Amino acid sequence: MRTSIFKTDNVFFKHYFKIYDIRGFKLKITAALLLLLFLYSVFFPAPSNYLLSLRAKYRLFSVDRLYDYTVPLLAALMTAFAFFNDYKNQTYRFLGYYHPGPFNRPMVYRWAIIVFLFCIGSFVSAGFYYRNVSFFGLTGFFLSVRFLPNIVFLSALMLCVTALTKNSYAGLFVTLVYYILDLFSQGRFFKLFSMGANAANFYYAISPEYYLFNRLLLCLAAGCFLGLACYQRR
């Protein structure tokens, strides 16, 4: 069994650019989006009184919306794009045939590549975005890392709905409905499952425990979504 898993993984990484991402087109788009994010963060940084405003319990949607909502949406859309052809003419059946077993490991790898790139790119760009507050110090580290659960959560939701329905458009529809409701309600609609915990200032406006529980729930939900998506139903 271990030999089979090793061969499957080896084939995936060896033929990734021949089967899943021809000529690295999807990775190039991802890199271009992250470059634009970086440039925006450099030229339009958060204000220096950012932390003071948070402690005063202000909701800084105009500042935090970029990393709370825009970046996770880009990651989710790239996830949809990466898996779009799988459910076109039932290509997923062909791919699943060559990866036997109850768990589709190549699907996890493909999702993880996109999410990993967005997490790294977001973390670095956010360091520059909040440089007027703290430039890669301990405070800057926490300011940058707090957005990562949103990226993992929304992209996992996209993958889960797409895989369960075998329809990319269904994944887009459900993800966008969640996104729009959460964005325009400013985190009030989904509450503990909201992505807007930073923009809505859950930490100071509600409580630190509520904020941390929100971050934890998003990570746990993402893990459940990923498991449901990658479990192969024969």
PDB file of C-alpha atoms in Angstrom:
ATOM      1  CA  MET A   1       0.000   0.000   0.000  1.00  0.00           C
ATOM      2  CA  ARG A   2       2.812   2.409   0.876  1.00  0.00           C
ATOM      3  CA  THR A   3       4.488   1.603  -2.457  1.00  0.00           C
ATOM      4  CA  SER A   4       1.222   2.402  -4.272  1.00  0.00           C
ATOM      5  CA  ILE A   5       0.890   5.744  -2.481  1.00  0.00           C
ATOM      6  CA  PHE A   6       4.515   6.582  -3.257  1.00  0.00           C
ATOM      7  CA  LYS A   7       4.032   5.794  -6.947  1.00  0.00           C
ATOM      8  CA  THR A   8       0.835   7.857  -7.072  1.00  0.00           C
ATOM      9  CA  ASP A   9       2.552  10.847  -5.468  1.00  0.00           C
ATOM     10  CA  ASN A  10       5.597  10.459  -7.689  1.00  0.00           C
ATOM     11  CA  VAL A  11       3.460  10.383 -10.842  1.00  0.00           C
ATOM     12  CA  PHE A  12       1.548  13.460  -9.694  1.00  0.00           C
ATOM     13  CA  PHE A  13       4.625  15.635  -9.161  1.00  0.00           C
ATOM     14  CA  LYS A  14       6.389  14.277 -12.236  1.00  0.00           C
ATOM     15  CA  HIS A  15       3.480  14.958 -14.591  1.00  0.00           C
ATOM     16  CA  TYR A  16       1.856  17.946 -12.894  1.00  0.00           C
ATOM     17  CA  PHE A  17       2.581  20.317 -15.780  1.00  0.00           C
ATOM     18  CA  LYS A  18       1.474  17.741 -18.343  1.00  0.00           C
ATOM     19  CA  ILE A  19      -1.867  16.780 -16.802  1.00  0.00           C
ATOM     20  CA  TYR A  20      -3.098  19.364 -14.310  1.00  0.00           C
ATOM     21  CA  ASP A  21      -1.494  22.657 -15.302  1.00  0.00           C
ATOM     22  CA  ILE A  22      -0.332  22.723 -18.902  1.00  0.00           C
ATOM     23  CA  ARG A  23       2.748  24.940 -19.231  1.00  0.00           C
ATOM     24  CA  GLY A  24       2.134  26.253 -15.720  1.00  0.00           C
ATOM     25  CA  PHE A  25      -0.577  28.626 -16.950  1.00  0.00           C
ATOM     26  CA  LYS A  26      -2.540  28.547 -13.671  1.00  0.00           C
ATOM     27  CA  LEU A  27       0.557  29.086 -11.574  1.00  0.00           C
ATOM     28  CA  LYS A  28       1.504  32.064 -13.747  1.00  0.00           C
ATOM     29  CA  ILE A  29      -1.917  33.653 -13.194  1.00  0.00           C
ATOM     30  CA  THR A  30      -1.554  33.055  -9.452  1.00  0.00           C
ATOM     31  CA  ALA A  31       1.881  34.677  -9.462  1.00  0.00           C
ATOM     32  CA  ALA A  32       0.537  37.669 -11.413  1.00  0.00           C
ATOM     33  CA  LEU A  33      -2.315  38.177  -8.929  1.00  0.00           C
ATOM     34  CA  LEU A  34       0.064  37.982  -5.987  1.00  0.00           C
ATOM     35  CA  LEU A  35       2.395  40.467  -7.643  1.00  0.00           C
ATOM     36  CA  LEU A  36      -0.487  42.939  -8.057  1.00  0.00           C
ATOM     37  CA  LEU A  37      -1.394  42.382  -4.399  1.00  0.00           C
ATOM     38  CA  PHE A  38       2.174  43.095  -3.359  1.00  0.00           C
ATOM     39  CA  LEU A  39       2.368  46.285  -5.419  1.00  0.00           C
ATOM     40  CA  TYR A  40      -0.948  47.525  -4.037  1.00  0.00           C
ATOM     41  CA  SER A  41       0.241  46.834  -0.488  1.00  0.00           C
ATOM     42  CA  VAL A  42       3.463  48.737  -1.099  1.00  0.00           C
ATOM     43  CA  PHE A  43       1.820  51.831  -2.569  1.00  0.00           C
ATOM     44  CA  PHE A  44      -1.334  51.932  -0.422  1.00  0.00           C
ATOM     45  CA  PRO A  45      -0.355  50.889   3.127  1.00  0.00           C
ATOM     46  CA  ALA A  46      -2.591  50.876   6.193  1.00  0.00           C
ATOM     47  CA  PRO A  47      -2.518  54.061   8.302  1.00  0.00           C
ATOM     48  CA  SER A  48      -0.118  54.373  11.228  1.00  0.00           C
ATOM     49  CA  ASN A  49      -2.980  54.840  13.713  1.00  0.00           C
ATOM     50  CA  TYR A  50      -4.434  51.450  12.778  1.00  0.00           C
ATOM     51  CA  LEU A  51      -3.933  49.781  16.177  1.00  0.00           C
ATOM     52  CA  LEU A  52      -5.225  52.812  18.057  1.00  0.00           C
ATOM     53  CA  SER A  53      -8.407  52.695  15.975  1.00  0.00           C
ATOM     54  CA  LEU A  54      -8.843  48.994  16.693  1.00  0.00           C
ATOM     55  CA  ARG A  55      -8.463  49.517  20.429  1.00  0.00           C
ATOM     56  CA  ALA A  56     -11.068  52.257  20.213  1.00  0.00           C
ATOM     57  CA  LYS A  57     -13.397  49.523  18.820  1.00  0.00           C
ATOM     58  CA  TYR A  58     -13.692  50.994  15.338  1.00  0.00           C
ATOM     59  CA  ARG A  59     -14.600  48.640  12.470  1.00  0.00           C
ATOM     60  CA  LEU A  60     -11.948  49.221   9.831  1.00  0.00           C
ATOM     61  CA  PHE A  61     -13.598  47.662   6.775  1.00  0.00           C
ATOM     62  CA  SER A  62     -11.905  50.090   4.407  1.00  0.00           C
ATOM     63  CA  VAL A  63      -8.501  48.919   5.668  1.00  0.00           C
ATOM     64  CA  ASP A  64      -8.945  45.184   6.347  1.00  0.00           C
ATOM     65  CA  ARG A  65     -11.370  44.285   3.556  1.00  0.00           C
ATOM     66  CA  LEU A  66      -8.456  43.649   1.199  1.00  0.00           C
ATOM     67  CA  TYR A  67      -7.053  40.735   3.198  1.00  0.00           C
ATOM     68  CA  ASP A  68     -10.244  39.624   4.937  1.00  0.00           C
ATOM     69  CA  TYR A  69     -12.279  39.333   1.739  1.00  0.00           C
ATOM     70  CA  THR A  70     -10.543  40.195  -1.539  1.00  0.00           C
ATOM     71  CA  VAL A  71      -7.515  37.914  -1.233  1.00  0.00           C
ATOM     72  CA  PRO A  72      -9.540  34.853  -0.055  1.00  0.00           C
ATOM     73  CA  LEU A  73     -11.940  35.413  -2.958  1.00  0.00           C
ATOM     74  CA  LEU A  74      -9.042  35.438  -5.427  1.00  0.00           C
ATOM     75  CA  ALA A  75      -7.746  32.187  -3.898  1.00  0.00           C
ATOM     76  CA  ALA A  76     -11.206  30.600  -4.166  1.00  0.00           C
ATOM     77  CA  LEU A  77     -11.596  31.710  -7.779  1.00  0.00           C
ATOM     78  CA  MET A  78      -8.193  30.274  -8.646  1.00  0.00           C
ATOM     79  CA  THR A  79      -9.274  27.018  -6.968  1.00  0.00           C
ATOM     80  CA  ALA A  80     -12.390  26.983  -9.144  1.00  0.00           C
ATOM     81  CA  PHE A  81     -10.266  27.645 -12.228  1.00  0.00           C
ATOM     82  CA  ALA A  82      -7.766  24.920 -11.330  1.00  0.00           C
ATOM     83  CA  PHE A  83     -10.506  22.272 -11.021  1.00  0.00           C
ATOM     84  CA  PHE A  84     -12.864  23.570 -13.708  1.00  0.00           C
ATOM     85  CA  ASN A  85     -11.808  21.091 -16.392  1.00  0.00           C
ATOM     86  CA  ASP A  86     -12.146  18.156 -13.988  1.00  0.00           C
ATOM     87  CA  TYR A  87     -15.910  18.448 -14.150  1.00  0.00           C
ATOM     88  CA  LYS A  88     -16.079  19.261 -17.822  1.00  0.00           C
ATOM     89  CA  ASN A  89     -17.051  16.158 -19.827  1.00  0.00           C
ATOM     90  CA  GLN A  90     -16.596  14.087 -16.616  1.00  0.00           C
ATOM     91  CA  THR A  91     -12.791  14.286 -16.699  1.00  0.00           C
ATOM     92  CA  TYR A  92     -12.790  13.664 -12.919  1.00  0.00           C
ATOM     93  CA  ARG A  93     -13.745  10.019 -13.590  1.00  0.00           C
ATOM     94  CA  PHE A  94     -10.630   9.539 -15.691  1.00  0.00           C
ATOM     95  CA  LEU A  95      -8.403  11.211 -13.092  1.00  0.00           C
ATOM     96  CA  GLY A  96      -9.966   9.223 -10.243  1.00  0.00           C
ATOM     97  CA  TYR A  97      -9.360   5.948 -12.089  1.00  0.00           C
ATOM     98  CA  TYR A  98      -5.611   6.468 -11.966  1.00  0.00           C
ATOM     99  CA  HIS A  99      -5.647   7.344  -8.277  1.00  0.00           C
ATOM    100  CA  PRO A 100      -7.333   4.388  -6.566  1.00  0.00           C
ATOM    101  CA  GLY A 101      -8.225   4.418  -2.911  1.00  0.00           C
ATOM    102  CA  PRO A 102     -10.808   6.133  -0.751  1.00  0.00           C
ATOM    103  CA  PHE A 103      -8.909   9.433  -0.562  1.00  0.00           C
ATOM    104  CA  ASN A 104      -7.950  11.485  -3.602  1.00  0.00           C
ATOM    105  CA  ARG A 105      -4.468  12.621  -2.627  1.00  0.00           C
ATOM    106  CA  PRO A 106      -3.688  14.450  -5.906  1.00  0.00           C
ATOM    107  CA  MET A 107      -6.754  16.632  -5.326  1.00  0.00           C
ATOM    108  CA  VAL A 108      -5.339  17.630  -1.938  1.00  0.00           C
ATOM    109  CA  TYR A 109      -1.963  18.426  -3.498  1.00  0.00           C
ATOM    110  CA  ARG A 110      -3.483  20.536  -6.278  1.00  0.00           C
ATOM    111  CA  TRP A 111      -5.575  22.500  -3.786  1.00  0.00           C
ATOM    112  CA  ALA A 112      -2.653  22.867  -1.391  1.00  0.00           C
ATOM    113  CA  ILE A 113      -0.346  24.295  -4.079  1.00  0.00           C
ATOM    114  CA  ILE A 114      -2.752  27.156  -4.777  1.00  0.00           C
ATOM    115  CA  VAL A 115      -3.543  27.809  -1.115  1.00  0.00           C
ATOM    116  CA  PHE A 116       0.107  27.642  -0.093  1.00  0.00           C
ATOM    117  CA  LEU A 117       1.094  30.214  -2.718  1.00  0.00           C
ATOM    118  CA  PHE A 118      -1.706  32.548  -1.671  1.00  0.00           C
ATOM    119  CA  CYS A 119      -0.862  32.156   2.014  1.00  0.00           C
ATOM    120  CA  ILE A 120       2.825  32.930   1.455  1.00  0.00           C
ATOM    121  CA  GLY A 121       2.065  35.795  -0.927  1.00  0.00           C
ATOM    122  CA  SER A 122      -0.572  37.230   1.400  1.00  0.00           C
ATOM    123  CA  PHE A 123       1.698  36.970   4.434  1.00  0.00           C
ATOM    124  CA  VAL A 124       4.565  38.798   2.721  1.00  0.00           C
ATOM    125  CA  SER A 125       2.340  41.467   1.146  1.00  0.00           C
ATOM    126  CA  ALA A 126       0.491  42.085   4.412  1.00  0.00           C
ATOM    127  CA  GLY A 127       3.857  42.716   6.057  1.00  0.00           C
ATOM    128  CA  PHE A 128       4.319  45.671   3.711  1.00  0.00           C
ATOM    129  CA  TYR A 129       0.668  46.706   3.919  1.00  0.00           C
ATOM    130  CA  TYR A 130       0.907  47.137   7.713  1.00  0.00           C
ATOM    131  CA  ARG A 131       4.491  48.428   7.719  1.00  0.00           C
ATOM    132  CA  ASN A 132       3.428  51.782   9.166  1.00  0.00           C
ATOM    133  CA  VAL A 133       2.180  49.881  12.212  1.00  0.00           C
ATOM    134  CA  SER A 134       4.958  47.313  12.531  1.00  0.00           C
ATOM    135  CA  PHE A 135       7.419  46.334   9.827  1.00  0.00           C
ATOM    136  CA  PHE A 136       7.989  42.584  10.189  1.00  0.00           C
ATOM    137  CA  GLY A 137       8.208  42.736  13.974  1.00  0.00           C
ATOM    138  CA  LEU A 138       6.206  40.471  16.257  1.00  0.00           C
ATOM    139  CA  THR A 139       3.153  42.719  15.920  1.00  0.00           C
ATOM    140  CA  GLY A 140       3.575  42.730  12.157  1.00  0.00           C
ATOM    141  CA  PHE A 141       3.770  38.932  12.168  1.00  0.00           C
ATOM    142  CA  PHE A 142       0.420  38.605  13.950  1.00  0.00           C
ATOM    143  CA  LEU A 143      -1.152  41.280  11.762  1.00  0.00           C
ATOM    144  CA  SER A 144      -0.142  39.274   8.674  1.00  0.00           C
ATOM    145  CA  VAL A 145      -0.864  35.728   9.832  1.00  0.00           C
ATOM    146  CA  ARG A 146      -4.390  36.432  11.151  1.00  0.00           C
ATOM    147  CA  PHE A 147      -5.845  36.500   7.624  1.00  0.00           C
ATOM    148  CA  LEU A 148      -4.627  33.053   6.545  1.00  0.00           C
ATOM    149  CA  PRO A 149      -7.641  31.065   7.885  1.00  0.00           C
ATOM    150  CA  ASN A 150      -9.859  33.032   5.491  1.00  0.00           C
ATOM    151  CA  ILE A 151      -7.850  31.893   2.467  1.00  0.00           C
ATOM    152  CA  VAL A 152      -7.899  28.257   3.566  1.00  0.00           C
ATOM    153  CA  PHE A 153     -11.597  28.339   4.474  1.00  0.00           C
ATOM    154  CA  LEU A 154     -13.047  29.940   1.344  1.00  0.00           C
ATOM    155  CA  SER A 155     -10.942  27.917  -1.095  1.00  0.00           C
ATOM    156  CA  ALA A 156     -11.830  24.694   0.757  1.00  0.00           C
ATOM    157  CA  LEU A 157     -15.530  25.614   0.595  1.00  0.00           C
ATOM    158  CA  MET A 158     -15.213  26.167  -3.150  1.00  0.00           C
ATOM    159  CA  LEU A 159     -13.508  22.799  -3.640  1.00  0.00           C
ATOM    160  CA  CYS A 160     -15.967  20.940  -1.396  1.00  0.00           C
ATOM    161  CA  VAL A 161     -19.149  22.131  -3.120  1.00  0.00           C
ATOM    162  CA  THR A 162     -17.586  21.632  -6.557  1.00  0.00           C
ATOM    163  CA  ALA A 163     -16.475  18.072  -5.779  1.00  0.00           C
ATOM    164  CA  LEU A 164     -19.713  17.023  -4.054  1.00  0.00           C
ATOM    165  CA  THR A 165     -21.975  18.349  -6.814  1.00  0.00           C
ATOM    166  CA  LYS A 166     -19.542  17.479  -9.636  1.00  0.00           C
ATOM    167  CA  ASN A 167     -20.311  20.949 -10.946  1.00  0.00           C
ATOM    168  CA  SER A 168     -17.929  23.931 -10.957  1.00  0.00           C
ATOM    169  CA  TYR A 169     -20.784  26.406 -11.337  1.00  0.00           C
ATOM    170  CA  ALA A 170     -22.443  25.107  -8.166  1.00  0.00           C
ATOM    171  CA  GLY A 171     -19.188  25.671  -6.292  1.00  0.00           C
ATOM    172  CA  LEU A 172     -18.992  29.216  -7.599  1.00  0.00           C
ATOM    173  CA  PHE A 173     -22.626  29.920  -6.740  1.00  0.00           C
ATOM    174  CA  VAL A 174     -22.500  28.686  -3.130  1.00  0.00           C
ATOM    175  CA  THR A 175     -19.146  30.328  -2.439  1.00  0.00           C
ATOM    176  CA  LEU A 176     -20.230  33.672  -3.887  1.00  0.00           C
ATOM    177  CA  VAL A 177     -23.523  33.601  -1.970  1.00  0.00           C
ATOM    178  CA  TYR A 178     -21.627  33.033   1.281  1.00  0.00           C
ATOM    179  CA  TYR A 179     -19.100  35.715   0.351  1.00  0.00           C
ATOM    180  CA  ILE A 180     -21.689  38.362  -0.548  1.00  0.00           C
ATOM    181  CA  LEU A 181     -23.844  37.734   2.524  1.00  0.00           C
ATOM    182  CA  ASP A 182     -20.853  37.873   4.834  1.00  0.00           C
ATOM    183  CA  LEU A 183     -19.364  40.954   3.195  1.00  0.00           C
ATOM    184  CA  PHE A 184     -22.503  43.074   3.081  1.00  0.00           C
ATOM    185  CA  SER A 185     -23.662  42.049   6.554  1.00  0.00           C
ATOM    186  CA  GLN A 186     -20.189  43.012   7.850  1.00  0.00           C
ATOM    187  CA  GLY A 187     -19.805  39.655   9.561  1.00  0.00           C
ATOM    188  CA  ARG A 188     -23.183  39.730  11.333  1.00  0.00           C
ATOM    189  CA  PHE A 189     -24.928  37.071   9.228  1.00  0.00           C
ATOM    190  CA  PHE A 190     -22.573  34.132   9.824  1.00  0.00           C
ATOM    191  CA  LYS A 191     -21.133  35.457  13.108  1.00  0.00           C
ATOM    192  CA  LEU A 192     -18.708  32.799  14.377  1.00  0.00           C
ATOM    193  CA  PHE A 193     -18.285  31.476  10.829  1.00  0.00           C
ATOM    194  CA  SER A 194     -17.666  34.924   9.361  1.00  0.00           C
ATOM    195  CA  MET A 195     -14.509  35.758   7.439  1.00  0.00           C
ATOM    196  CA  GLY A 196     -14.784  39.385   8.506  1.00  0.00           C
ATOM    197  CA  ALA A 197     -13.484  38.975  12.047  1.00  0.00           C
ATOM    198  CA  ASN A 198     -10.628  41.388  11.417  1.00  0.00           C
ATOM    199  CA  ALA A 199     -12.555  43.998   9.453  1.00  0.00           C
ATOM    200  CA  ALA A 200     -15.435  43.860  11.970  1.00  0.00           C
ATOM    201  CA  ASN A 201     -12.913  44.039  14.819  1.00  0.00           C
ATOM    202  CA  PHE A 202     -14.242  41.002  16.712  1.00  0.00           C
ATOM    203  CA  TYR A 203     -11.172  41.083  18.972  1.00  0.00           C
ATOM    204  CA  TYR A 204     -11.934  44.437  20.577  1.00  0.00           C
ATOM    205  CA  ALA A 205     -15.584  45.014  19.634  1.00  0.00           C
ATOM    206  CA  ILE A 206     -16.706  41.625  21.056  1.00  0.00           C
ATOM    207  CA  SER A 207     -13.923  39.757  22.877  1.00  0.00           C
ATOM    208  CA  PRO A 208     -10.516  38.139  22.235  1.00  0.00           C
ATOM    209  CA  GLU A 209     -12.004  34.691  23.002  1.00  0.00           C
ATOM    210  CA  TYR A 210     -14.756  35.170  20.422  1.00  0.00           C
ATOM    211  CA  TYR A 211     -12.205  36.249  17.824  1.00  0.00           C
ATOM    212  CA  LEU A 212      -9.858  33.310  18.441  1.00  0.00           C
ATOM    213  CA  PHE A 213     -12.769  30.854  18.404  1.00  0.00           C
ATOM    214  CA  ASN A 214     -13.804  32.267  15.040  1.00  0.00           C
ATOM    215  CA  ARG A 215     -10.307  31.703  13.632  1.00  0.00           C
ATOM    216  CA  LEU A 216     -10.275  28.152  14.996  1.00  0.00           C
ATOM    217  CA  LEU A 217     -13.719  27.326  13.604  1.00  0.00           C
ATOM    218  CA  LEU A 218     -12.757  28.487  10.127  1.00  0.00           C
ATOM    219  CA  CYS A 219      -9.705  26.210  10.178  1.00  0.00           C
ATOM    220  CA  LEU A 220     -11.732  23.236  11.425  1.00  0.00           C
ATOM    221  CA  ALA A 221     -14.453  23.858   8.852  1.00  0.00           C
ATOM    222  CA  ALA A 222     -11.811  24.026   6.109  1.00  0.00           C
ATOM    223  CA  GLY A 223     -10.456  20.649   7.227  1.00  0.00           C
ATOM    224  CA  CYS A 224     -13.945  19.131   7.083  1.00  0.00           C
ATOM    225  CA  PHE A 225     -14.582  20.638   3.637  1.00  0.00           C
ATOM    226  CA  LEU A 226     -11.303  19.263   2.343  1.00  0.00           C
ATOM    227  CA  GLY A 227     -12.020  15.782   3.710  1.00  0.00           C
ATOM    228  CA  LEU A 228     -15.483  15.713   2.133  1.00  0.00           C
ATOM    229  CA  ALA A 229     -14.136  16.941  -1.182  1.00  0.00           C
ATOM    230  CA  CYS A 230     -11.292  14.441  -1.438  1.00  0.00           C
ATOM    231  CA  TYR A 231     -13.135  11.348  -0.260  1.00  0.00           C
ATOM    232  CA  GLN A 232     -13.745   9.338  -3.427  1.00  0.00           C
ATOM    233  CA  ARG A 233     -17.242   7.898  -3.697  1.00  0.00           C
ATOM    234  CA  ARG A 234     -17.250   4.839  -5.934  1.00  0.00           C
TER     235      ARG A 234
END
